[in-house]
XYZ file of C-alpha atoms in Angstrom:
305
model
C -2.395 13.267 -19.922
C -1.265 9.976 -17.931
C -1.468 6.594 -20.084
C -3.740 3.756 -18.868
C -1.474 1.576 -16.635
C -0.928 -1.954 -17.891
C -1.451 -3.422 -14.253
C -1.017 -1.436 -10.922
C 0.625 -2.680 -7.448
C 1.078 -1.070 -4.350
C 3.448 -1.646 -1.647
C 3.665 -1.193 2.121
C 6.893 0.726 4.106
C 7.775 -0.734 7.064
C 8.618 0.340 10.475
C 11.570 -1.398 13.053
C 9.967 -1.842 16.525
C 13.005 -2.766 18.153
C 16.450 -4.232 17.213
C 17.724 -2.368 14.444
C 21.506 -1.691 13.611
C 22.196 -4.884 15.773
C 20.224 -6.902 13.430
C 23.404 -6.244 11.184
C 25.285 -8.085 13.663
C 22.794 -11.270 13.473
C 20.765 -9.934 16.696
C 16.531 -10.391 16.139
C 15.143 -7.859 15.313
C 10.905 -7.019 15.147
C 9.339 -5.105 11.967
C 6.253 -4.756 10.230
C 4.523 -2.942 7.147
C 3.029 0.125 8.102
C -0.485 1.305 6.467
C 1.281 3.845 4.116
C 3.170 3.078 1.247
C 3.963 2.749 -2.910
C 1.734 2.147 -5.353
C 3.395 1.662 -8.948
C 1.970 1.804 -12.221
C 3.620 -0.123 -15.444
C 2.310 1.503 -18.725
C 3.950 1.506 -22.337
C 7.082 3.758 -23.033
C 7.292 6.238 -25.191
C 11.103 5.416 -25.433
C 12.996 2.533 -26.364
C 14.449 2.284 -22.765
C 13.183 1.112 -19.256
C 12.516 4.252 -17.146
C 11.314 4.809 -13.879
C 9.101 8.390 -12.577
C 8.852 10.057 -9.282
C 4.865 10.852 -8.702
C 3.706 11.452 -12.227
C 7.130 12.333 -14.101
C 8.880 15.378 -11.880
C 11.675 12.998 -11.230
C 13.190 10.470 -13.877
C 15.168 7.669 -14.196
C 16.425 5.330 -16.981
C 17.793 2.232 -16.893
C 22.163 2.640 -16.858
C 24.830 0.303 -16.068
C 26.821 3.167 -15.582
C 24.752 5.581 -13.648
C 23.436 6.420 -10.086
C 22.278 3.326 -7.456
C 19.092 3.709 -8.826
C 19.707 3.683 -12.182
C 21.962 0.783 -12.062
C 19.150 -1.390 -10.210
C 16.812 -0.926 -12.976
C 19.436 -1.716 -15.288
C 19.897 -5.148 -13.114
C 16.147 -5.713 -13.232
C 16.032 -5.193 -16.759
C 18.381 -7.563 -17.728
C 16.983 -9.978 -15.556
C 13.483 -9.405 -16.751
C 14.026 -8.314 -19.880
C 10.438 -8.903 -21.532
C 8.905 -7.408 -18.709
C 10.080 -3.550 -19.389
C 11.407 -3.528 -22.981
C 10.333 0.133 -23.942
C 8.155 0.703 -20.256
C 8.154 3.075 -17.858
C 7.175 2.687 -14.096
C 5.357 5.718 -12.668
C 5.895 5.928 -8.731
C 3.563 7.346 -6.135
C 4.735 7.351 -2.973
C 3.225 7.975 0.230
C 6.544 7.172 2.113
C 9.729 9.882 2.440
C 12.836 8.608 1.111
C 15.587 8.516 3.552
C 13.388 8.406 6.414
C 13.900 4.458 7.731
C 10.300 3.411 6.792
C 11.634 1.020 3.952
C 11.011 3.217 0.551
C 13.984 1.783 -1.480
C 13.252 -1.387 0.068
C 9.253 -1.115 -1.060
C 10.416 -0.083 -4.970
C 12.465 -3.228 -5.112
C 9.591 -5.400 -4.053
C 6.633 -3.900 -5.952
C 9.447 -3.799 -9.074
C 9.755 -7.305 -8.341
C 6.326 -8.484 -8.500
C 5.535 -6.243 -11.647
C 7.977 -7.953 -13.380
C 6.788 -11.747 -12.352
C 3.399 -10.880 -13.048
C 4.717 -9.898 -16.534
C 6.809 -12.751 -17.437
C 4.696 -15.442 -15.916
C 7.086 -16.394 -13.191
C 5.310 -17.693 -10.298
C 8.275 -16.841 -7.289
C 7.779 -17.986 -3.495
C 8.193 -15.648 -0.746
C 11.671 -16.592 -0.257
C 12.626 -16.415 -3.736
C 11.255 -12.759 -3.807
C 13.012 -12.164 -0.491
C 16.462 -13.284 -2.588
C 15.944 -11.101 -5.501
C 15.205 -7.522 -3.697
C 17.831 -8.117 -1.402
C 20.140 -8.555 -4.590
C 18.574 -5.150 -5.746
C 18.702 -3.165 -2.490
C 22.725 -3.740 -2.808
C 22.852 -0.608 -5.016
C 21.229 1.201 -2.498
C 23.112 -0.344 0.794
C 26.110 -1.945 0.576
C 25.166 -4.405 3.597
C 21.336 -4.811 4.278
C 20.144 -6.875 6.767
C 17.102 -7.789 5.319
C 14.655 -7.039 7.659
C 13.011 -4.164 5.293
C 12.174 -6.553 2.370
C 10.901 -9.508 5.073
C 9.214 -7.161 6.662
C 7.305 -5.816 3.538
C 6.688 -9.353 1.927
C 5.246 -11.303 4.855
C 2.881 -8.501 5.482
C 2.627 -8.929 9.204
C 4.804 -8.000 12.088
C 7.645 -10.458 12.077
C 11.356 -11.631 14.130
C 13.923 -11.383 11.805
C 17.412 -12.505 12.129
C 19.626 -12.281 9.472
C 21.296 -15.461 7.782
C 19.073 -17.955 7.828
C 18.903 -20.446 5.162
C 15.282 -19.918 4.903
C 13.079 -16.542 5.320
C 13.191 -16.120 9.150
C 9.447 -14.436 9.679
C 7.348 -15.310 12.211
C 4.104 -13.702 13.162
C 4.686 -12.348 16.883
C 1.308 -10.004 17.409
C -2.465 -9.402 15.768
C -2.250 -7.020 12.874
C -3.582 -4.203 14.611
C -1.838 -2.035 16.793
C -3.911 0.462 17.049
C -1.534 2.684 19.653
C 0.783 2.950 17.489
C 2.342 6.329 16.043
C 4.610 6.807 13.580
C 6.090 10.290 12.484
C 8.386 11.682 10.180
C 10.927 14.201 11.790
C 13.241 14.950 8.240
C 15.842 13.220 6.172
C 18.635 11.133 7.640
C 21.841 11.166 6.732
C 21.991 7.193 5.170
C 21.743 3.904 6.433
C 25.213 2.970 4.598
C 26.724 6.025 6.645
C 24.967 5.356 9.828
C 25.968 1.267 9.839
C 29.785 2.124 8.762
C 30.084 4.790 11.368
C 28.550 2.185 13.866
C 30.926 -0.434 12.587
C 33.861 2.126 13.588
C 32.822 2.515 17.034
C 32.442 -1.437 17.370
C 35.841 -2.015 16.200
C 37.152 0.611 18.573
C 35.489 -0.561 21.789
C 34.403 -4.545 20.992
C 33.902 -5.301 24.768
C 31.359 -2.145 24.820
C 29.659 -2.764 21.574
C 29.017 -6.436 22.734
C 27.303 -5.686 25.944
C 24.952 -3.240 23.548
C 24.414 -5.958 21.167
C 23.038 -8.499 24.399
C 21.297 -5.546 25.869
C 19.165 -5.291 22.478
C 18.852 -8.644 21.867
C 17.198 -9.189 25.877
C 15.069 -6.108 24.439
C 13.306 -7.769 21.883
C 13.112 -11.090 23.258
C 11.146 -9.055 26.197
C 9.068 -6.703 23.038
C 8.115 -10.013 21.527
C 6.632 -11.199 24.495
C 5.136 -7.826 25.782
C 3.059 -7.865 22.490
C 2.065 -11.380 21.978
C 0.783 -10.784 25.746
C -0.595 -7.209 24.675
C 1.247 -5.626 27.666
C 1.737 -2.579 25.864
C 2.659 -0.556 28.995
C 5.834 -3.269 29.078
C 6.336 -2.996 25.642
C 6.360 0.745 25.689
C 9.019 0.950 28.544
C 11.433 -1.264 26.013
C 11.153 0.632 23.199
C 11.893 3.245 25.035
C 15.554 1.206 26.694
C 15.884 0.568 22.984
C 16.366 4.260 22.405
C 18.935 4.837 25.403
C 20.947 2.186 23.260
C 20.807 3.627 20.504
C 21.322 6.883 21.270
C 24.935 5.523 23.281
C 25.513 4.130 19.292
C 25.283 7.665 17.967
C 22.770 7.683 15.877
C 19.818 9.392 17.142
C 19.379 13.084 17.137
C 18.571 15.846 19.578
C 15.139 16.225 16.980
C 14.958 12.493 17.491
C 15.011 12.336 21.367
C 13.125 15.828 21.439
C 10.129 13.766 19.469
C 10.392 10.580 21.718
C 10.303 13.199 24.832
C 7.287 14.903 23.653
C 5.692 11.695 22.644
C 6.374 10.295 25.893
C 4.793 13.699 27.801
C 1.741 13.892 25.594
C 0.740 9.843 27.056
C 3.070 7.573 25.128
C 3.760 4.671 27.300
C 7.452 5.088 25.151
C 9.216 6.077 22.242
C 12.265 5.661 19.893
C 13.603 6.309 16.603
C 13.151 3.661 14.220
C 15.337 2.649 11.172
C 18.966 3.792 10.557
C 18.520 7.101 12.435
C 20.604 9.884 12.132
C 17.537 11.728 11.536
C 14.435 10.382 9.835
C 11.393 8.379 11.956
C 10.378 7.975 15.470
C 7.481 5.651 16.816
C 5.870 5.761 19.863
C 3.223 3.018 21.256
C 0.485 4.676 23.332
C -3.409 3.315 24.999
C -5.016 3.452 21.863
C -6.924 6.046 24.008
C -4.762 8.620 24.428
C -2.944 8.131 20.739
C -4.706 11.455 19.441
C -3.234 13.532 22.212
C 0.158 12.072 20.943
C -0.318 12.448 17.184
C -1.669 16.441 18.370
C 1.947 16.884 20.158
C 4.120 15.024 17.859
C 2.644 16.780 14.801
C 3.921 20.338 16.264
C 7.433 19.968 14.652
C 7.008 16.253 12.994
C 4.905 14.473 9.976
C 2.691 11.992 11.476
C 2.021 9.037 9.024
């Protein structure tokens, strides 16, 4: 029988619209929370160590300076926040598929976050929280941009660039995209594998992976302005470009480019894979219209969110 939680908090995942890999490479890059997500429960442990479960205990956790990335992170946040899960556990239930690009390690650092301010008293500003997750999502990826934890804090769709003194979000488009589709195709393979096999192709062909990097970064100036004008039809003929790049970077799929294809022939005015790739999530912007005939097509050999 589960224990009352001591407080509750849920968190979004997030989706890339356009921009990401070269957002490692300080290229913009546009994101925003998606409507499914995390919602984590603190209660009191029946243990005197800090450990974390996986959708009412299948999957466990403890706290280890010695263990796996995850482990190690909650051994970081522990020491850090020490009063704040001193014999606790943290039940997970997660909407979101882990390694699938929609942000899930990137969600459990930033609703672990705000548990533990909430519990120690510590008031922290959006950048502040922005600082701390990143430090946390090092376990996970050796290298993160960022966008994933701006992304999911601002709560809106944002530009992100990467190295700013201050967080870089900027609202870009209303909340509601209601054309929007976002689908689940299977695991990838890992962003830190998909960026260093990237980075090996850069270094072997700069001139090339330049060009890309300008290609992308005309791409989401020209996304950012399709959707602030709500040109969708424009902005669903760059997402699509995006995907031709990315696909010449090596890390989409032939399940990834069969999705976007079918997307595309069931109404979508485009479609790409969003997130590391490799495998994992495709969206695909549609007439809010014809988004059911997209969902019906897409949901054939995917996992529509």
């Amino acid at each position: 029988m589960f224990m009352d939680a001591i407080m509750s908090y849920w968190v979004p995942g997030k989706i890339i619209i356009c921009g990401e890999h070269a957002v490692v490479y300080g290229v913009p890059a546009l994101a925003m929370p998606i409507a499914k997500g995390m919602r984590l429960e603190l209660i009191e442990g029946e243990i005197d160590e800090f450990v974390l479960s996986f959708d009412g205990g299948g999957t466990t956790f403890r706290a280890r300076e010695d263990g796996a990335p995850l482990e190690k992170m909650l051994y970081a946040l522990q020491s850090e926040f020490q009063s704040a899960f001193t014999r606790k556990q943290v039940r997970v239930f997660s909407e979101l598929p882990t390694s699938s690009g929609l942000g899930s390690s990137a969600a459990l650092g930033v609703g672990l976050l705000n548990i533990a301010c909430h519990q120690c008293g510590v008031t922290a500003n959006e950048q502040e929280l922005f600082e701390q997750a990143m430090k946390l999502e090092r376990f996970f990826h050796g290298n993160p941009s960022g966008v994933d934890h701006a992304s999911i804090i601002a709560g809106e769709l944002i530009r992100y660039e990467k190295g700013r003194t201050s967080l870089p979000w900027m609202p870009c488009t209303p909340e509601a995209m209601p054309g929007l589709v976002v689908a689940h195709g299977g695991p990838h393979q890992g962003t830190e594998k998909a960026v260093s096999a990237l980075r090996r192709r850069a270094d072997s062909n700069p001139k090339w992976f330049q060009s890309c990097l300008e290609t992308i970064r005309n791409i989401v100036n020209q996304t950012e302005r399709a959707l602030l004008d709500g040109d969708w039809v424009k902005a669903g003929q760059l997402l699509s470009e995006n995907h031709v790049v990315l696909s010449d970077f090596g890390v989409s799929t032939p399940n990834l480019d069969a999705l976007c294809d079918k997307a595309i022939q069931a109404g979508a005015l485009g479609a790409k894979l969003t997130g590391a790739g490799c495998g994992g999530a495709m969206i695909a912007l549609c007439q809010p219209e014809d988004r059911q005939k997209v969902v019906r097509a897409l949901e054939e050999s995917a996992t529509v969110l």
